[in-house]
Amino acid sequence: MEQAPPAIDTAPATPSLPTAEPPPDPWVPRWTLWLAARKYLLYPFLALLALALYLPGQVEVPPLDRDEPRFAQASKQMVESGDYVRIAFQEKARLKKPIGIYWLQSASAALFADQSTDLWAYRLPSLIGAIAAVVLCAAVGAVLFAGPVGAIGGMLLAPALLMSVEAHLAKTDAVLLVTILVAQWALARAWMAGHPDTARGPIRACPRTALAFWLAIGCGVLVKGPVILMITGLTAIALMLWRWRARWFLALRPLWGLPLALLVIVPWFVAIHFATDGAFWDEALGKDFIAKIGAGKEQHGGPPGLYLGLVFVTFWPAAALIGMAILAAWRGRKAPAVQFCIAWIVPNWLVFEVVATKLPHYVLPLYAPLALLAAYMLVRAGQAPAKRWVARLVAAPIWISVVFSGVMALAV
């Protein structure tokens, strides 16, 4: 008997879903792809890279800022007095900033009691914070982008001049940057949870993500007041207005997350209110924070647009890629990952430009998304052979930073 011919499947083939991220260009060094795929090696590598860049000079470099000795002395007095609520510089109350950085510096000074008179003992939280910020930049990039974008973004951020300066200052900004990047990492997970990515699998925002977000918010407020609320809040609001939906934010469990953040914030603020008879609010909010908005305090004023000029110095060597970052933002503006970076940078940058008091480190939290956008464009650039040499040329700061950090590591 003749066998029946096999049935022919006449159903139309299901088209494969396009990946959220196209494959990287052939010029991208293979070791970056290999490293980006192995987080257990990538993050230690970035930490060592940052350590090699920031460790030299921690002991030898004298105070770089007039406020640095004041922070260190206030922390030293806190250890000596055992009063971990009130902040004092010599005989005068110091009520300009919340307690967070003083607790960290006091813990560092107590840990190295024999060196409590050395400035480096108070710079240690900033050193650790700057190293952690480089790693967290890559972690945020891994949430937003597939491939080596996060790894290259971390390498671009690490050698930035402003990062190196803040790693050598016993002040708030490097530690504040860590709290902001943790909060933005969690916010990015919540944002990307509604945008499946077939190139790496869907992103989920679990309760641990919400826990990290609200703890970071609480710690950031204890370090430098409402700055973290502005940066994270404006990012979230911009994203909500961009897509005209806010449901994605519920993944961060605000019903129990906000009380958790208040549980971190409120106890010390209540304690300092009674310890200073309310003087803290007048000094910290009225004379320090709000006064900086309307007038250039302590001769630190500047016209709008000042940060756009400074970025080519303070973000060097990655500043060479600013044009590529802007091009990446424009070309990829429909991608949710790029939208997140734009929402992070644009509204906050405008606020910093409008505020009358201008200091270079104010825009430091915006350098991480700048680095990620530049890395995104680098990974996608040079598809045409005629343009490939341009991509390699502008990628030079990455390899310069790696070589320089290796030389510094050998010198140390």
Coordinates of N, CA and C in Angstrom, one line a residue, residues 200-329:
R200 N 17.8 39.2 26.7 CA 18.4 38.7 28.0 C 17.3 38.3 29.0
G201 N 16.1 38.2 28.5 CA 15.0 37.7 29.4 C 14.4 38.9 30.1
P202 N 13.1 38.7 30.6 CA 12.4 39.9 31.3 C 13.1 40.3 32.6
I203 N 12.9 41.6 32.9 CA 13.4 42.1 34.2 C 12.2 42.1 35.1
R204 N 12.5 41.7 36.4 CA 11.4 41.7 37.4 C 11.8 42.6 38.5
A205 N 10.8 43.2 39.1 CA 11.0 44.1 40.3 C 10.4 43.3 41.5
C206 N 11.2 42.6 42.2 CA 10.7 41.8 43.3 C 10.7 42.7 44.6
P207 N 10.1 42.1 45.7 CA 10.1 42.9 47.0 C 11.5 43.4 47.4
R208 N 12.6 42.6 47.1 CA 13.9 43.0 47.5 C 14.3 44.2 46.7
T209 N 13.8 44.4 45.5 CA 14.1 45.6 44.7 C 13.5 46.8 45.4
A210 N 12.2 46.7 45.8 CA 11.5 47.7 46.6 C 12.2 48.0 47.9
L211 N 12.7 47.0 48.6 CA 13.4 47.2 49.8 C 14.7 48.0 49.6
A212 N 15.4 47.7 48.6 CA 16.6 48.5 48.2 C 16.3 49.9 47.9
F213 N 15.2 50.1 47.2 CA 14.8 51.5 46.8 C 14.5 52.4 48.0
W214 N 13.7 51.9 48.9 CA 13.3 52.7 50.0 C 14.3 52.9 51.0
L215 N 15.2 51.9 51.2 CA 16.3 52.0 52.1 C 17.3 53.0 51.6
A216 N 17.5 53.0 50.3 CA 18.4 54.0 49.6 C 17.9 55.4 49.8
I217 N 16.6 55.5 49.6 CA 16.0 56.9 49.8 C 16.2 57.4 51.2
G218 N 15.9 56.5 52.2 CA 16.1 56.9 53.6 C 17.5 57.3 53.9
C219 N 18.5 56.4 53.5 CA 19.9 56.7 53.7 C 20.4 58.0 53.0
G220 N 19.9 58.2 51.8 CA 20.3 59.4 51.0 C 19.8 60.6 51.7
V221 N 18.6 60.6 52.3 CA 18.1 61.8 53.0 C 19.0 62.1 54.2
L222 N 19.4 61.0 54.9 CA 20.3 61.2 56.1 C 21.7 61.7 55.7
V223 N 22.1 61.4 54.4 CA 23.4 61.9 54.0 C 23.3 63.4 53.6
K224 N 22.4 63.7 52.7 CA 22.3 65.1 52.2 C 20.9 65.6 51.9
G225 N 20.0 65.3 52.8 CA 18.7 65.9 52.8 C 17.9 65.5 51.5
P226 N 17.2 66.5 50.9 CA 16.2 66.2 49.8 C 16.8 66.0 48.5
V227 N 18.2 66.0 48.3 CA 18.8 65.9 47.0 C 18.4 64.6 46.3
I228 N 18.4 63.5 47.0 CA 18.1 62.2 46.4 C 16.6 62.2 46.0
L229 N 15.7 62.9 46.8 CA 14.3 62.9 46.5 C 14.1 63.7 45.2
M230 N 14.9 64.7 44.9 CA 14.7 65.5 43.7 C 15.2 64.6 42.5
I231 N 16.3 64.0 42.6 CA 16.9 63.3 41.4 C 16.0 62.1 41.1
T232 N 15.7 61.3 42.1 CA 14.9 60.1 41.8 C 13.5 60.5 41.5
G233 N 12.9 61.5 42.2 CA 11.6 61.9 42.0 C 11.4 62.5 40.6
L234 N 12.3 63.4 40.1 CA 12.1 63.9 38.8 C 12.3 62.9 37.7
T235 N 13.1 61.9 37.9 CA 13.3 60.8 37.0 C 12.0 60.0 36.9
A236 N 11.4 59.7 38.0 CA 10.1 58.9 38.0 C 9.0 59.7 37.3
I237 N 8.9 61.0 37.7 CA 7.8 61.8 37.1 C 8.0 62.0 35.6
A238 N 9.2 62.2 35.2 CA 9.4 62.3 33.7 C 9.1 61.1 33.0
L239 N 9.3 59.9 33.5 CA 9.0 58.7 32.9 C 7.5 58.5 32.9
M240 N 6.8 58.9 33.9 CA 5.3 58.8 34.0 C 4.7 59.6 32.9
L241 N 5.2 60.8 32.8 CA 4.7 61.8 31.8 C 5.0 61.3 30.3
W242 N 6.2 60.7 30.2 CA 6.6 60.3 28.9 C 5.6 59.2 28.3
R243 N 5.3 58.3 29.1 CA 4.4 57.2 28.6 C 2.9 57.4 29.1
W244 N 2.7 58.4 29.9 CA 1.4 58.7 30.4 C 0.8 57.5 31.2
R245 N 1.7 56.9 32.0 CA 1.2 55.8 32.9 C 2.2 55.7 34.1
A246 N 1.6 55.4 35.2 CA 2.3 55.4 36.5 C 2.2 54.0 37.2
R247 N 1.5 53.1 36.6 CA 1.3 51.8 37.2 C 2.6 51.1 37.5
W248 N 3.6 51.3 36.6 CA 4.9 50.6 36.8 C 5.6 50.9 38.1
F249 N 5.3 52.1 38.6 CA 5.9 52.5 39.9 C 5.4 51.7 41.1
L250 N 4.2 51.1 40.9 CA 3.7 50.3 42.0 C 4.5 49.0 42.3
A251 N 5.4 48.6 41.3 CA 6.3 47.5 41.6 C 7.2 47.7 42.7
L252 N 7.4 49.0 43.1 CA 8.3 49.4 44.2 C 7.6 49.4 45.5
R253 N 6.3 48.9 45.6 CA 5.5 48.8 46.8 C 5.6 50.0 47.7
P254 N 5.1 51.1 47.2 CA 5.1 52.4 48.0 C 4.3 52.3 49.3
L255 N 3.3 51.4 49.4 CA 2.4 51.4 50.5 C 3.2 50.9 51.8
W256 N 4.1 50.0 51.6 CA 5.0 49.7 52.8 C 6.4 50.3 52.7
G257 N 6.8 50.6 51.4 CA 8.1 51.2 51.2 C 8.3 52.6 51.8
L258 N 7.3 53.4 51.6 CA 7.4 54.8 52.1 C 7.5 54.8 53.7
P259 N 6.6 54.1 54.4 CA 6.8 54.0 55.8 C 8.2 53.5 56.3
L260 N 8.7 52.6 55.5 CA 10.1 52.0 55.8 C 11.1 53.2 55.7
A261 N 11.0 54.0 54.6 CA 11.9 55.1 54.4 C 11.8 56.1 55.6
L262 N 10.6 56.3 56.0 CA 10.4 57.3 57.1 C 10.9 56.7 58.4
L263 N 10.9 55.4 58.5 CA 11.4 54.8 59.7 C 12.9 55.0 59.8
V264 N 13.6 55.0 58.6 CA 15.0 55.3 58.6 C 15.3 56.8 58.9
I265 N 14.4 57.7 58.3 CA 14.7 59.1 58.4 C 14.3 59.8 59.7
V266 N 13.1 59.5 60.1 CA 12.5 60.3 61.2 C 13.2 60.3 62.5
P267 N 13.7 59.1 63.0 CA 14.2 59.1 64.4 C 15.3 60.2 64.6
W268 N 16.3 60.3 63.7 CA 17.3 61.3 64.0 C 16.8 62.7 63.8
F269 N 15.9 62.9 62.9 CA 15.4 64.3 62.7 C 14.6 64.7 63.9
V270 N 13.9 63.8 64.5 CA 13.1 64.1 65.7 C 14.1 64.4 66.8
A271 N 15.2 63.6 66.9 CA 16.2 63.8 68.0 C 16.9 65.1 67.8
I272 N 17.3 65.5 66.6 CA 18.0 66.7 66.4 C 17.1 67.9 66.6
H273 N 15.8 67.8 66.4 CA 14.9 68.8 66.6 C 14.8 69.2 68.1
F274 N 14.7 68.2 68.9 CA 14.7 68.5 70.4 C 16.0 68.9 70.9
A275 N 17.1 68.3 70.3 CA 18.4 68.6 70.9 C 18.8 70.0 70.6
T276 N 18.3 70.6 69.5 CA 18.7 72.0 69.1 C 17.5 73.0 69.2
D277 N 16.4 72.5 69.8 CA 15.2 73.4 70.0 C 14.8 73.9 68.6
G278 N 14.8 73.1 67.6 CA 14.4 73.5 66.3 C 15.3 74.3 65.5
A279 N 16.5 74.6 66.0 CA 17.5 75.4 65.2 C 18.0 74.7 64.0
F280 N 18.0 73.4 64.0 CA 18.5 72.6 62.9 C 17.7 73.0 61.6
W281 N 16.4 73.1 61.7 CA 15.6 73.4 60.5 C 15.9 74.8 59.9
D282 N 16.1 75.7 60.8 CA 16.4 77.1 60.3 C 17.7 77.1 59.6
E283 N 18.7 76.4 60.2 CA 20.1 76.5 59.6 C 20.2 75.6 58.4
A284 N 19.7 74.3 58.5 CA 19.9 73.4 57.3 C 19.0 73.7 56.2
L285 N 17.8 74.0 56.4 CA 16.8 74.2 55.3 C 16.8 75.7 54.9
G286 N 16.7 76.6 55.9 CA 16.5 78.0 55.6 C 17.8 78.6 55.1
K287 N 18.9 78.5 55.8 CA 20.2 79.2 55.5 C 21.1 78.4 54.6
D288 N 21.0 77.1 54.5 CA 21.9 76.3 53.7 C 21.2 75.9 52.4
F289 N 20.1 75.2 52.5 CA 19.5 74.6 51.3 C 18.7 75.6 50.5
I290 N 17.7 76.2 51.1 CA 16.8 77.1 50.3 C 17.5 78.3 49.9
A291 N 18.5 78.8 50.7 CA 19.2 80.0 50.4 C 20.0 79.8 49.1
K292 N 20.5 78.6 48.8 CA 21.3 78.4 47.6 C 20.5 78.4 46.3
I293 N 19.2 78.3 46.4 CA 18.4 78.3 45.2 C 18.3 79.7 44.6
G294 N 18.0 80.7 45.4 CA 17.8 82.0 44.9 C 19.0 82.9 44.7
A295 N 20.1 82.6 45.4 CA 21.3 83.4 45.3 C 22.5 82.5 45.4
G296 N 23.6 83.0 44.7 CA 24.9 82.2 44.7 C 25.5 82.4 46.1
K297 N 25.4 81.4 46.9 CA 25.9 81.4 48.3 C 27.4 81.3 48.3
E298 N 28.1 82.1 49.2 CA 29.5 82.0 49.4 C 30.3 82.2 48.1
Q299 N 29.8 83.1 47.2 CA 30.4 83.4 46.0 C 30.6 82.2 45.0
H300 N 29.6 81.3 45.1 CA 29.6 80.1 44.2 C 28.5 80.2 43.2
G301 N 28.2 81.4 42.8 CA 27.1 81.6 41.8 C 27.7 81.4 40.4
G302 N 26.8 81.4 39.4 CA 27.1 81.2 38.0 C 25.9 81.2 37.1
P303 N 26.1 81.6 35.8 CA 25.0 81.7 34.9 C 24.5 80.3 34.5
P304 N 23.2 80.2 34.0 CA 22.8 79.0 33.4 C 23.6 78.6 32.2
G305 N 23.9 77.3 32.2 CA 24.8 76.8 31.1 C 26.2 76.5 31.6
L306 N 26.5 76.9 32.9 CA 27.9 76.7 33.4 C 28.2 75.2 33.4
Y307 N 27.3 74.4 33.8 CA 27.6 73.0 33.9 C 27.9 72.3 32.6
L308 N 27.3 72.9 31.5 CA 27.6 72.4 30.2 C 29.0 72.6 29.8
G309 N 29.5 73.8 30.3 CA 30.9 74.0 30.0 C 31.9 73.2 30.9
L310 N 31.5 73.1 32.1 CA 32.4 72.4 33.1 C 32.5 70.9 32.8
V311 N 31.4 70.3 32.1 CA 31.4 68.9 31.9 C 32.5 68.4 31.1
F312 N 33.0 69.2 30.2 CA 34.1 68.8 29.3 C 35.5 68.8 30.1
V313 N 35.5 69.3 31.3 CA 36.6 69.2 32.2 C 36.4 68.1 33.2
T314 N 35.3 68.2 34.0 CA 35.0 67.4 35.1 C 34.7 65.9 34.7
F315 N 34.2 65.7 33.5 CA 33.9 64.4 33.0 C 34.9 63.8 32.1
W316 N 36.1 64.5 32.0 CA 37.2 64.0 31.2 C 37.8 62.7 31.8
P317 N 38.1 61.7 31.0 CA 38.2 61.6 29.5 C 36.9 61.2 28.8
A318 N 35.9 60.8 29.6 CA 34.7 60.4 28.9 C 34.0 61.6 28.3
A319 N 34.4 62.8 28.6 CA 33.8 64.0 28.0 C 34.0 64.0 26.5
A320 N 35.0 63.3 26.0 CA 35.2 63.2 24.6 C 34.0 62.5 23.9
L321 N 33.2 61.8 24.6 CA 32.1 61.1 24.1 C 30.7 61.7 24.3
I322 N 30.7 63.0 24.8 CA 29.5 63.7 25.0 C 28.6 63.8 23.8
G323 N 29.3 64.1 22.6 CA 28.5 64.2 21.4 C 27.8 62.8 21.0
M324 N 28.6 61.7 21.3 CA 28.0 60.4 21.0 C 26.8 60.1 22.0
A325 N 26.9 60.6 23.2 CA 25.9 60.3 24.2 C 24.6 61.1 23.7
I326 N 24.8 62.3 23.3 CA 23.6 63.0 22.8 C 23.0 62.4 21.5
L327 N 23.9 61.9 20.6 CA 23.4 61.2 19.5 C 22.7 59.9 19.8
A328 N 23.2 59.2 20.8 CA 22.5 58.0 21.3 C 21.2 58.3 21.9
A329 N 21.1 59.4 22.6 CA 19.8 59.7 23.2 C 18.7 60.0 22.1

